[in-house]
JSON list of C-alpha atoms in Angstrom, two decimals:
[
{"chain": "A", "resi": 178, "resn": "GLN", "atom": "CA", "xyz": [0.03, -0.03, 0.03]},
{"chain": "A", "resi": 179, "resn": "VAL", "atom": "CA", "xyz": [1.15, 3.61, -0.69]},
{"chain": "A", "resi": 180, "resn": "GLN", "atom": "CA", "xyz": [3.12, 5.20, 2.00]},
{"chain": "A", "resi": 181, "resn": "LEU", "atom": "CA", "xyz": [4.25, 8.76, 2.52]},
{"chain": "A", "resi": 182, "resn": "VAL", "atom": "CA", "xyz": [6.68, 9.12, 5.32]},
{"chain": "A", "resi": 183, "resn": "GLU", "atom": "CA", "xyz": [7.90, 12.59, 6.50]},
{"chain": "A", "resi": 184, "resn": "SER", "atom": "CA", "xyz": [11.14, 13.28, 8.41]},
{"chain": "A", "resi": 185, "resn": "GLY", "atom": "CA", "xyz": [13.24, 16.35, 9.44]},
{"chain": "A", "resi": 186, "resn": "GLY", "atom": "CA", "xyz": [10.96, 18.00, 11.74]},
{"chain": "A", "resi": 187, "resn": "GLY", "atom": "CA", "xyz": [12.13, 19.30, 15.24]},
{"chain": "A", "resi": 188, "resn": "LEU", "atom": "CA", "xyz": [12.49, 22.25, 17.59]},
{"chain": "A", "resi": 189, "resn": "VAL", "atom": "CA", "xyz": [14.35, 25.23, 16.12]},
{"chain": "A", "resi": 190, "resn": "GLN", "atom": "CA", "xyz": [14.72, 28.95, 17.20]},
{"chain": "A", "resi": 191, "resn": "ALA", "atom": "CA", "xyz": [13.16, 31.81, 15.32]},
{"chain": "A", "resi": 192, "resn": "GLY", "atom": "CA", "xyz": [15.27, 32.74, 12.38]},
{"chain": "A", "resi": 193, "resn": "GLY", "atom": "CA", "xyz": [16.55, 29.21, 11.91]},
{"chain": "A", "resi": 194, "resn": "SER", "atom": "CA", "xyz": [16.03, 26.64, 9.11]},
{"chain": "A", "resi": 195, "resn": "LEU", "atom": "CA", "xyz": [14.75, 23.12, 8.80]},
{"chain": "A", "resi": 196, "resn": "ARG", "atom": "CA", "xyz": [14.65, 20.85, 5.70]},
{"chain": "A", "resi": 197, "resn": "LEU", "atom": "CA", "xyz": [11.65, 18.35, 5.78]},
{"chain": "A", "resi": 198, "resn": "SER", "atom": "CA", "xyz": [11.64, 15.19, 3.38]},
{"chain": "A", "resi": 199, "resn": "CYS", "atom": "CA", "xyz": [8.78, 13.17, 2.36]},
{"chain": "A", "resi": 200, "resn": "ALA", "atom": "CA", "xyz": [9.69, 9.64, 0.99]},
{"chain": "A", "resi": 201, "resn": "ALA", "atom": "CA", "xyz": [6.93, 7.99, -1.02]},
{"chain": "A", "resi": 202, "resn": "SER", "atom": "CA", "xyz": [6.81, 4.13, -1.77]},
{"chain": "A", "resi": 203, "resn": "LYS", "atom": "CA", "xyz": [4.47, 2.00, -3.89]},
{"chain": "A", "resi": 204, "resn": "LEU", "atom": "CA", "xyz": [3.29, 4.57, -6.22]},
{"chain": "A", "resi": 205, "resn": "THR", "atom": "CA", "xyz": [4.61, 5.88, -9.41]},
{"chain": "A", "resi": 206, "resn": "PHE", "atom": "CA", "xyz": [6.05, 8.96, -7.95]},
{"chain": "A", "resi": 207, "resn": "SER", "atom": "CA", "xyz": [6.48, 10.97, -11.34]},
{"chain": "A", "resi": 208, "resn": "SER", "atom": "CA", "xyz": [2.74, 10.60, -11.93]},
{"chain": "A", "resi": 209, "resn": "TYR", "atom": "CA", "xyz": [1.91, 12.56, -8.80]},
{"chain": "A", "resi": 210, "resn": "ALA", "atom": "CA", "xyz": [2.00, 16.23, -7.96]},
{"chain": "A", "resi": 211, "resn": "MET", "atom": "CA", "xyz": [3.14, 16.63, -4.28]},
{"chain": "A", "resi": 212, "resn": "GLY", "atom": "CA", "xyz": [2.08, 19.15, -1.66]},
{"chain": "A", "resi": 213, "resn": "TRP", "atom": "CA", "xyz": [2.96, 20.20, 1.87]},
{"chain": "A", "resi": 214, "resn": "PHE", "atom": "CA", "xyz": [0.31, 21.03, 4.42]},
{"chain": "A", "resi": 215, "resn": "ARG", "atom": "CA", "xyz": [0.36, 22.14, 8.06]},
{"chain": "A", "resi": 216, "resn": "GLN", "atom": "CA", "xyz": [-1.68, 22.20, 10.98]},
{"chain": "A", "resi": 217, "resn": "ALA", "atom": "CA", "xyz": [-1.20, 24.45, 14.07]},
{"chain": "A", "resi": 218, "resn": "PRO", "atom": "CA", "xyz": [-2.79, 23.63, 17.41]},
{"chain": "A", "resi": 219, "resn": "GLY", "atom": "CA", "xyz": [-6.41, 24.60, 17.48]},
{"chain": "A", "resi": 220, "resn": "LYS", "atom": "CA", "xyz": [-6.41, 25.49, 13.74]},
{"chain": "A", "resi": 221, "resn": "GLU", "atom": "CA", "xyz": [-7.42, 24.02, 10.54]},
{"chain": "A", "resi": 222, "resn": "ARG", "atom": "CA", "xyz": [-4.98, 22.34, 8.09]},
{"chain": "A", "resi": 223, "resn": "GLU", "atom": "CA", "xyz": [-3.66, 24.85, 5.64]},
{"chain": "A", "resi": 224, "resn": "PHE", "atom": "CA", "xyz": [-1.78, 24.59, 2.24]},
{"chain": "A", "resi": 225, "resn": "VAL", "atom": "CA", "xyz": [1.92, 25.42, 2.47]},
{"chain": "A", "resi": 226, "resn": "ALA", "atom": "CA", "xyz": [3.48, 24.51, -0.82]},
{"chain": "A", "resi": 227, "resn": "ALA", "atom": "CA", "xyz": [3.05, 22.32, -4.06]},
{"chain": "A", "resi": 228, "resn": "VAL", "atom": "CA", "xyz": [5.01, 21.24, -6.84]},
{"chain": "A", "resi": 229, "resn": "THR", "atom": "CA", "xyz": [3.91, 19.76, -10.18]},
{"chain": "A", "resi": 230, "resn": "ARG", "atom": "CA", "xyz": [4.93, 16.49, -11.65]},
{"chain": "A", "resi": 231, "resn": "SER", "atom": "CA", "xyz": [7.48, 18.08, -13.61]},
{"chain": "A", "resi": 232, "resn": "GLY", "atom": "CA", "xyz": [8.91, 20.02, -10.81]},
{"chain": "A", "resi": 233, "resn": "GLY", "atom": "CA", "xyz": [8.20, 23.26, -12.26]},
{"chain": "A", "resi": 234, "resn": "ASN", "atom": "CA", "xyz": [5.90, 26.18, -11.41]},
{"chain": "A", "resi": 235, "resn": "PRO", "atom": "CA", "xyz": [5.94, 25.62, -7.56]},
{"chain": "A", "resi": 236, "resn": "ASP", "atom": "CA", "xyz": [3.11, 27.12, -5.78]},
{"chain": "A", "resi": 237, "resn": "TYR", "atom": "CA", "xyz": [3.31, 28.67, -2.05]},
{"chain": "A", "resi": 238, "resn": "ALA", "atom": "CA", "xyz": [1.10, 30.06, 0.54]},
{"chain": "A", "resi": 239, "resn": "ASP", "atom": "CA", "xyz": [1.60, 33.71, 0.84]},
{"chain": "A", "resi": 240, "resn": "SER", "atom": "CA", "xyz": [2.67, 33.27, 4.49]},
{"chain": "A", "resi": 241, "resn": "VAL", "atom": "CA", "xyz": [5.80, 31.36, 3.26]},
{"chain": "A", "resi": 242, "resn": "LYS", "atom": "CA", "xyz": [6.66, 32.90, 0.02]},
{"chain": "A", "resi": 243, "resn": "GLY", "atom": "CA", "xyz": [10.27, 33.87, -0.22]},
{"chain": "A", "resi": 244, "resn": "ARG", "atom": "CA", "xyz": [11.17, 31.63, 2.86]},
{"chain": "A", "resi": 245, "resn": "PHE", "atom": "CA", "xyz": [10.29, 28.09, 1.96]},
{"chain": "A", "resi": 246, "resn": "THR", "atom": "CA", "xyz": [11.31, 26.20, -1.15]},
{"chain": "A", "resi": 247, "resn": "ILE", "atom": "CA", "xyz": [9.58, 22.93, -2.35]},
{"chain": "A", "resi": 248, "resn": "SER", "atom": "CA", "xyz": [11.45, 20.42, -4.53]},
{"chain": "A", "resi": 249, "resn": "ARG", "atom": "CA", "xyz": [11.34, 16.93, -5.63]},
{"chain": "A", "resi": 250, "resn": "ASP", "atom": "CA", "xyz": [13.82, 14.12, -6.61]},
{"chain": "A", "resi": 251, "resn": "ASP", "atom": "CA", "xyz": [11.92, 11.64, -8.59]},
{"chain": "A", "resi": 252, "resn": "ALA", "atom": "CA", "xyz": [15.16, 9.37, -8.62]},
{"chain": "A", "resi": 253, "resn": "LYS", "atom": "CA", "xyz": [14.57, 9.10, -4.89]},
{"chain": "A", "resi": 254, "resn": "ASN", "atom": "CA", "xyz": [10.73, 9.24, -4.68]},
{"chain": "A", "resi": 255, "resn": "THR", "atom": "CA", "xyz": [11.15, 12.12, -2.46]},
{"chain": "A", "resi": 256, "resn": "VAL", "atom": "CA", "xyz": [9.76, 15.54, -1.87]},
{"chain": "A", "resi": 257, "resn": "TYR", "atom": "CA", "xyz": [11.46, 18.25, 0.10]},
{"chain": "A", "resi": 258, "resn": "LEU", "atom": "CA", "xyz": [10.46, 21.50, 1.92]},
{"chain": "A", "resi": 259, "resn": "GLN", "atom": "CA", "xyz": [13.34, 23.77, 2.65]},
{"chain": "A", "resi": 260, "resn": "MET", "atom": "CA", "xyz": [12.27, 26.18, 5.50]},
{"chain": "A", "resi": 261, "resn": "ASN", "atom": "CA", "xyz": [14.41, 29.26, 6.15]},
{"chain": "A", "resi": 262, "resn": "SER", "atom": "CA", "xyz": [13.74, 32.29, 8.33]},
{"chain": "A", "resi": 263, "resn": "LEU", "atom": "CA", "xyz": [11.33, 30.28, 10.43]},
{"chain": "A", "resi": 264, "resn": "LYS", "atom": "CA", "xyz": [8.82, 32.19, 12.62]},
{"chain": "A", "resi": 265, "resn": "PRO", "atom": "CA", "xyz": [7.03, 31.00, 15.61]},
{"chain": "A", "resi": 266, "resn": "GLU", "atom": "CA", "xyz": [3.79, 30.95, 13.57]},
{"chain": "A", "resi": 267, "resn": "ASP", "atom": "CA", "xyz": [5.24, 28.34, 11.38]},
{"chain": "A", "resi": 268, "resn": "THR", "atom": "CA", "xyz": [4.83, 25.87, 14.41]},
{"chain": "A", "resi": 269, "resn": "GLY", "atom": "CA", "xyz": [2.61, 22.77, 13.43]},
{"chain": "A", "resi": 270, "resn": "VAL", "atom": "CA", "xyz": [2.39, 19.30, 12.11]},
{"chain": "A", "resi": 271, "resn": "TYR", "atom": "CA", "xyz": [3.65, 19.41, 8.55]},
{"chain": "A", "resi": 272, "resn": "THR", "atom": "CA", "xyz": [2.31, 16.60, 6.36]},
{"chain": "A", "resi": 273, "resn": "CYS", "atom": "CA", "xyz": [3.04, 15.83, 2.79]},
{"chain": "A", "resi": 274, "resn": "ALA", "atom": "CA", "xyz": [0.36, 14.60, 0.17]},
{"chain": "A", "resi": 275, "resn": "ALA", "atom": "CA", "xyz": [0.22, 13.21, -3.37]},
{"chain": "A", "resi": 276, "resn": "ARG", "atom": "CA", "xyz": [-2.12, 14.19, -5.99]},
{"chain": "A", "resi": 277, "resn": "PHE", "atom": "CA", "xyz": [-2.52, 12.03, -9.12]},
{"chain": "A", "resi": 278, "resn": "ARG", "atom": "CA", "xyz": [-1.81, 13.91, -12.41]},
{"chain": "A", "resi": 279, "resn": "THR", "atom": "CA", "xyz": [-4.41, 16.66, -12.93]},
{"chain": "A", "resi": 280, "resn": "LEU", "atom": "CA", "xyz": [-6.84, 15.78, -10.33]},
{"chain": "A", "resi": 281, "resn": "VAL", "atom": "CA", "xyz": [-7.93, 18.32, -7.80]},
{"chain": "A", "resi": 282, "resn": "GLU", "atom": "CA", "xyz": [-7.98, 16.44, -4.60]},
{"chain": "A", "resi": 283, "resn": "TYR", "atom": "CA", "xyz": [-4.83, 15.03, -2.77]},
{"chain": "A", "resi": 284, "resn": "HIS", "atom": "CA", "xyz": [-5.37, 11.20, -2.50]},
{"chain": "A", "resi": 285, "resn": "TYR", "atom": "CA", "xyz": [-2.42, 10.20, -0.21]},
{"chain": "A", "resi": 286, "resn": "TRP", "atom": "CA", "xyz": [-1.27, 11.59, 2.98]},
{"chain": "A", "resi": 287, "resn": "GLY", "atom": "CA", "xyz": [1.50, 11.03, 5.36]},
{"chain": "A", "resi": 288, "resn": "GLN", "atom": "CA", "xyz": [1.42, 10.85, 9.13]},
{"chain": "A", "resi": 289, "resn": "GLY", "atom": "CA", "xyz": [3.17, 14.24, 9.47]},
{"chain": "A", "resi": 290, "resn": "THR", "atom": "CA", "xyz": [6.16, 15.59, 11.35]},
{"chain": "A", "resi": 291, "resn": "GLN", "atom": "CA", "xyz": [6.22, 18.14, 14.20]},
{"chain": "A", "resi": 292, "resn": "VAL", "atom": "CA", "xyz": [7.93, 21.50, 13.59]},
{"chain": "A", "resi": 293, "resn": "THR", "atom": "CA", "xyz": [8.30, 23.89, 16.64]},
{"chain": "A", "resi": 294, "resn": "VAL", "atom": "CA", "xyz": [9.68, 27.38, 16.27]},
{"chain": "A", "resi": 295, "resn": "SER", "atom": "CA", "xyz": [10.56, 29.03, 19.63]},
{"chain": "A", "resi": 296, "resn": "SER", "atom": "CA", "xyz": [10.76, 32.69, 19.86]}
]
């Protein structure tokens, strides 16, 4: 069965950086657009970033533009989220998701990794 496994979360001070990884298995990775979402305590899950199947035209939430970079390595079936200049409001559980070709909905989701940014 398809698995998405996130790693790289942790505790970091404001202004610091983290790099999240999401390794996919048992799916044809190149057929899926990939996205990152996050959920802060007491809040709804929100979109963070997405990358197309080709790796071009990344999309970002306004709150992370210029600070976060999404990328993918199809040879490793992995999508990354480089997070720089982290702020306390970036704290949350970060989850990756896979969307098949041109479908609108994300079909597969990981379990998430905790990111905590201290002030």
